[in-house]
Coordinates of C-alpha atoms in Angstrom, one line a residue:
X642 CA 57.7 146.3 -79.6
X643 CA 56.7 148.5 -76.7
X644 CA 54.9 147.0 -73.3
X645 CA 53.0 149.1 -71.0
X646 CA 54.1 147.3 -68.0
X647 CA 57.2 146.4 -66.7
X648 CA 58.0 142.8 -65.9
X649 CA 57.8 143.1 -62.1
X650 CA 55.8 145.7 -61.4
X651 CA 54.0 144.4 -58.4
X652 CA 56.7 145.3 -56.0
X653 CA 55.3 148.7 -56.4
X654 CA 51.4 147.7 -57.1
X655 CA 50.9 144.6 -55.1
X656 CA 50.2 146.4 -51.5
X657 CA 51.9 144.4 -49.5
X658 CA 54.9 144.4 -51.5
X659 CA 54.6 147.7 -51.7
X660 CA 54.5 148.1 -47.9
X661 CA 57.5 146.0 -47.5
X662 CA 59.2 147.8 -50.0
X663 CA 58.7 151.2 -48.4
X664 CA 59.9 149.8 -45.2
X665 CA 62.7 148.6 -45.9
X666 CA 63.6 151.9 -48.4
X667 CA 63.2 153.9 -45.3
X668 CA 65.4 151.5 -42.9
X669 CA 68.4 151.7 -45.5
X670 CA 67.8 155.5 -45.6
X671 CA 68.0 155.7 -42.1
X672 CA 71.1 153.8 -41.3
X673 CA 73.2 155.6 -43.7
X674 CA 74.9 158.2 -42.1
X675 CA 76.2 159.9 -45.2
X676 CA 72.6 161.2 -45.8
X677 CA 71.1 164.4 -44.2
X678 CA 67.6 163.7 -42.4
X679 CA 65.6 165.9 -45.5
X680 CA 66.3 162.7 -47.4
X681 CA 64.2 160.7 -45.9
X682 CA 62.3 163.4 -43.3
X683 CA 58.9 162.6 -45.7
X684 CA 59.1 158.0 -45.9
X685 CA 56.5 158.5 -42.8
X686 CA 53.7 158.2 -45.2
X687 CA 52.1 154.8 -44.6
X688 CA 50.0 153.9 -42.6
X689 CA 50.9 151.5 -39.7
X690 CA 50.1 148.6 -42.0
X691 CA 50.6 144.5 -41.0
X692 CA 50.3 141.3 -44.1
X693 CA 47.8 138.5 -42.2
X694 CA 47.7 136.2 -41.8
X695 CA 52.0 136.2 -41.7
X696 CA 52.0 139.5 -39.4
X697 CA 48.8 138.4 -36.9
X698 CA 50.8 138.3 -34.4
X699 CA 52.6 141.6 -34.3
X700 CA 48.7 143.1 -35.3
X701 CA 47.5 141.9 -32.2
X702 CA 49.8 142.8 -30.2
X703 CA 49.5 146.6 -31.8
X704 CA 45.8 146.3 -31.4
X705 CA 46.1 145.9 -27.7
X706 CA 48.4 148.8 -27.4
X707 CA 45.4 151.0 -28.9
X708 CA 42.3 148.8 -28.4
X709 CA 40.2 152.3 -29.4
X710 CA 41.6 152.4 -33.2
X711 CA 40.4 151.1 -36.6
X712 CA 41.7 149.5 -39.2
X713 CA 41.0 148.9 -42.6
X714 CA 41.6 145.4 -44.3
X715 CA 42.2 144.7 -48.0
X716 CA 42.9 142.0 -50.1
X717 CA 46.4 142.5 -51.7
X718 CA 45.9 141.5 -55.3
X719 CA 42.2 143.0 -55.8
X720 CA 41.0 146.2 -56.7
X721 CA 37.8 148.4 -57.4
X722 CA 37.0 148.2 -53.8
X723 CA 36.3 144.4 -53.6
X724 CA 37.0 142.8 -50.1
X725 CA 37.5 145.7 -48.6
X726 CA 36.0 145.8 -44.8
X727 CA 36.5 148.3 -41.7
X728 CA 36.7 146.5 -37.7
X729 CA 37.4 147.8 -34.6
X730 CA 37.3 145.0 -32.8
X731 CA 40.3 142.0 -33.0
X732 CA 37.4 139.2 -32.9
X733 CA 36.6 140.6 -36.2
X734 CA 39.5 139.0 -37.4
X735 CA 39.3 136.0 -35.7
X736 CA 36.0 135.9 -37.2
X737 CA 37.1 136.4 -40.6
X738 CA 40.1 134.2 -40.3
X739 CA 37.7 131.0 -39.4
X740 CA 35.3 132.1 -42.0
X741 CA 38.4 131.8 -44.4
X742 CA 39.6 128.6 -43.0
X743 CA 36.3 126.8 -43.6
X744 CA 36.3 127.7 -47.4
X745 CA 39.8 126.9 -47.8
X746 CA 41.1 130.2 -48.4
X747 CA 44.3 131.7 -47.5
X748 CA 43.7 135.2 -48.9
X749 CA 47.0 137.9 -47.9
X750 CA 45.6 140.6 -46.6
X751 CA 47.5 143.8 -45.6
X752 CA 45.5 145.5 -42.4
X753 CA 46.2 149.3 -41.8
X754 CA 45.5 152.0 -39.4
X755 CA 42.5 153.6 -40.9
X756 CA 42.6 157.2 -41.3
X757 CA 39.6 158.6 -39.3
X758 CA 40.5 161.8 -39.5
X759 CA 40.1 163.0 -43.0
X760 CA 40.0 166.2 -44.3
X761 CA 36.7 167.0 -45.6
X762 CA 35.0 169.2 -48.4
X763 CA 31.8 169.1 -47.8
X764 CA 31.2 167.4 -45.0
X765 CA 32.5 164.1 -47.4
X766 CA 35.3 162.2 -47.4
X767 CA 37.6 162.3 -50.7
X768 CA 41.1 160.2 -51.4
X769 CA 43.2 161.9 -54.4
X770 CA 43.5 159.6 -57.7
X771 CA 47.2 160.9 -59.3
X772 CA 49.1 159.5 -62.3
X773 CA 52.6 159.1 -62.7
X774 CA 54.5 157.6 -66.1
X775 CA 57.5 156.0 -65.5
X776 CA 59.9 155.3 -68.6
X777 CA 63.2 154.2 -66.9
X778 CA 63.7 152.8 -64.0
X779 CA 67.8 153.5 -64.5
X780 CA 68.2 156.1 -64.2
X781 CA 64.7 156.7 -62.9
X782 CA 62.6 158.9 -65.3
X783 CA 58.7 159.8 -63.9
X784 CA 56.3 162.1 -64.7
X785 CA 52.9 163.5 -63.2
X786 CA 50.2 164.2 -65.1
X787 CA 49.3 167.5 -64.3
X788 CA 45.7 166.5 -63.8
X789 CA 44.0 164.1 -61.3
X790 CA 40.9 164.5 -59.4
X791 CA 39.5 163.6 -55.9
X792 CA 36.8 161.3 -55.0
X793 CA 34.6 161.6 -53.1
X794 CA 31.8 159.3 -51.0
X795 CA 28.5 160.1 -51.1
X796 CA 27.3 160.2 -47.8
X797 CA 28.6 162.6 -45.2
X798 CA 31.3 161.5 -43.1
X799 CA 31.2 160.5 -39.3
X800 CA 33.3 158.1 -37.0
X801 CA 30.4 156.8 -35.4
X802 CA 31.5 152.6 -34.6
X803 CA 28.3 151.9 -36.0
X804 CA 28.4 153.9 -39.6
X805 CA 31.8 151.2 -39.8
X806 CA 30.4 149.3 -42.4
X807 CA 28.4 152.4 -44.6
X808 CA 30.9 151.9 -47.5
X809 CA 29.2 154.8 -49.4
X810 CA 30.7 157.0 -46.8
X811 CA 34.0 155.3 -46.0
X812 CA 35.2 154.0 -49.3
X813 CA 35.8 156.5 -52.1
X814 CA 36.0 153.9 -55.2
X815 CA 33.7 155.2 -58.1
X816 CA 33.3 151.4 -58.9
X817 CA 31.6 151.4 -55.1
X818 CA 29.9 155.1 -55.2
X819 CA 28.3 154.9 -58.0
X820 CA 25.7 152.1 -56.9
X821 CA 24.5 154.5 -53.6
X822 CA 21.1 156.4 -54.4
X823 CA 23.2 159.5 -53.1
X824 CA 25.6 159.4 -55.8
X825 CA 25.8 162.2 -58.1
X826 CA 26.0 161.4 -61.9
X827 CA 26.4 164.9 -62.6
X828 CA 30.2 164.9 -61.8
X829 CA 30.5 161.9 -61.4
X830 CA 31.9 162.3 -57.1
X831 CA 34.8 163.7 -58.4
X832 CA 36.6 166.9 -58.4
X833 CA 40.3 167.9 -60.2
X834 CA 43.0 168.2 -58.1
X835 CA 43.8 171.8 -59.6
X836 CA 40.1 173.4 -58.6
X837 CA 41.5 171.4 -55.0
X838 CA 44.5 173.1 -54.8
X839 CA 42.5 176.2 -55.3
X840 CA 39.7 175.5 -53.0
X841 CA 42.8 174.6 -49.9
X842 CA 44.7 177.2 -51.2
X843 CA 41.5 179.9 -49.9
X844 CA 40.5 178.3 -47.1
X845 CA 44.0 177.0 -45.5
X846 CA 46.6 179.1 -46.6
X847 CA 49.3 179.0 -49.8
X848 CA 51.8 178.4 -47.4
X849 CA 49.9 175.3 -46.0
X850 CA 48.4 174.6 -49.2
X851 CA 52.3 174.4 -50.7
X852 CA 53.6 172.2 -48.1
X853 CA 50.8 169.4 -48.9
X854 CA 51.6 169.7 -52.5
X855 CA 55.6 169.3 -52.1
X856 CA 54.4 166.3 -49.4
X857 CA 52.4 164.4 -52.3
X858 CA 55.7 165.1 -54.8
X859 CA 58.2 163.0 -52.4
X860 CA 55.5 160.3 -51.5
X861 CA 55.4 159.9 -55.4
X862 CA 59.6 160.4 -55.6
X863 CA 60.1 158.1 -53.0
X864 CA 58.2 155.2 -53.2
X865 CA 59.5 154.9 -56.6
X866 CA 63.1 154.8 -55.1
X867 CA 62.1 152.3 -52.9
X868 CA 61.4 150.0 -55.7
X869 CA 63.8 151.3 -58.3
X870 CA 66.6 148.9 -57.4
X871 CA 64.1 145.9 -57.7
X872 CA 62.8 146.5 -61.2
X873 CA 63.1 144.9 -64.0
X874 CA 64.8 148.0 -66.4
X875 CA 63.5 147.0 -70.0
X876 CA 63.7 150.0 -72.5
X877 CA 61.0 148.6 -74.6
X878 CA 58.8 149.0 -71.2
X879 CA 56.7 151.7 -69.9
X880 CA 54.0 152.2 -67.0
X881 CA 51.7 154.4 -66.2
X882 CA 50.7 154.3 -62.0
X883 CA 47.4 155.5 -60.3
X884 CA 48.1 156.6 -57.0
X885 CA 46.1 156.7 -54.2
X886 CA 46.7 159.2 -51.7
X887 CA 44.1 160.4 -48.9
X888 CA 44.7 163.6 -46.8
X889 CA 43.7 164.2 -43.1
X890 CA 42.3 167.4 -41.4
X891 CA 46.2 168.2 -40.5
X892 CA 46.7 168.7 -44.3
X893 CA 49.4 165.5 -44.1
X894 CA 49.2 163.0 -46.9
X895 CA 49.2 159.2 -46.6
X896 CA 49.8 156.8 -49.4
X897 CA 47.4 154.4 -49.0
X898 CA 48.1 152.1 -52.8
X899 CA 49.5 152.7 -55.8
X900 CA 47.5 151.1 -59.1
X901 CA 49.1 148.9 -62.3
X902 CA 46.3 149.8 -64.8
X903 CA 44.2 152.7 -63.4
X904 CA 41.0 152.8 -64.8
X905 CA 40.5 155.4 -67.7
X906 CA 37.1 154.8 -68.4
X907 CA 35.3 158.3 -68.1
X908 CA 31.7 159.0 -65.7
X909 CA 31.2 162.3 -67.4
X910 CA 32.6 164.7 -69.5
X911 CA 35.1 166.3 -67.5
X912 CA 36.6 162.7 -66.9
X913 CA 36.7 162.0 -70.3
X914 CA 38.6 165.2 -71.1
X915 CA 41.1 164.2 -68.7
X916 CA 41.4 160.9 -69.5
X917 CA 42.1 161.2 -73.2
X918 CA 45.2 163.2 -72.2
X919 CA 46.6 160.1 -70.5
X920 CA 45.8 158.0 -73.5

């Protein structure tokens, strides 16, 4: 019998196990001394990121240091987009820690720097979906599909305060875009990573454009090592991992989740094409 999901796959998929795992991956790497600094010169790809209400505290204190940023808050067992909400101001989470309280809810959250400096195409911002197949975790076996696509929001993008809660222009999930009357069925907000490469490649450089592209390879290589000692090694397991990654005008990646079950239902034809290759 084959399973298409290894037993404990949430330290990678759950986000703030995921976070924690990261961290502590790039701790180890850093306190052995036997390793040169390329091994770990690339773990700088999360996002300062906190767990409330456990890391409220530490938050706080961060958000006073830079009392100008935003941050971005998610629920860490949901997907699709759902609970996801943008503040720049710490009585927005009191707020939404008394509004839990009073229903009895003690949701974790993980609450990250929000990158509001994307690169845009388009004047829109995109994240990159990417799929990885992992068949062993010892030794570690992974693969990326050669595919993947961006998506994109559609409204154009701007860092006015006030646009903070436009999700059609701030969050890229389809399951999210594809209710705004600006959406565009046509292709579906999305774009494959390949045409991407292309598009960065003529209007940034190869050599820039090569150095992103190596970038996404060891976020994918190493969050993977940062989990591999964790998992659960069954040979009659496999996964396959949607990644999220969004890019900022610097051309520097940032993993911002990592999916159990990615979505492979198709919005148009080009999808569906894609798709059935990972099926």
């Amino acid at each position: 019998r084959i399973i298409n999901h290894f037993p404990n796959h949430i330290e990678l998929t759950k986000k703030d196990l995921m976070v924690k795992n990261i961290k502590r991956y790039k701790k180890e790497l850093e306190k052995d001394k036997n390793k040169p600094p390329t091994k770990f010169q690339y773990i700088d790809f999360l996002p300062v990121t906190y767990t409330l209400p456990g890391d409220y505290n530490l938050f706080a204190e961060e958000f006073r240091k830079n009392p100008s940023a935003v941050w971005i808050m998610k629920p860490t067992d949901k997907a699709r987009g759902i609970g996801i909400f943008i503040i720049s101001k710490l009585s927005q989470i009191k707020k939404w820690s008394r509004d839990k309280l009073q229903l009895s809810v003690v949701d974790t959250y993980v609450v990250s720097r929000y990158i509001d400096n994307p690169l845009l195409i388009g004047s829109k911002k995109f994240d990159l979906r990417l799929y990885v197949l992992v068949t062993s975790w010892r030794p570690l076996v992974a693969y990326r599909h050669g595919q993947g696509f961006g998506r994109f929001c559609a409204v154009k993008y701007n860092r006015d305060i006030e646009e903070l809660d436009n999700n059609f222009m701030h969050l890229t999930n389809v399951s999210i875009q594809k209710h705004g009357e600006d959406y565009n069925e046509n292709n579906g907000g999305k774009w494959h990573f390949k045409n991407m490469l292309l598009y960065l490649n003529a209007t940034r450089g190869k050599e820039a454009t090569q150095k992103l592209s190596d970038e996404i390879d060891s976020i994918l290589i190493n969050s993977l090592r940062a989990v591999q000692s964790l998992m659960i090694n069954d040979k009659h397991c496999f996964e396959c991992y949607g990644y999220d990654i969004i890019i900022d005008e610097n051309l520097r990646p940032w993993l911002i989740e990592v999916n159990a079950s990615p979505s492979l239902s198709a919005t148009t034809a080009d999808d569906k094409a894609m798709k059935v290759l990972l099926s």
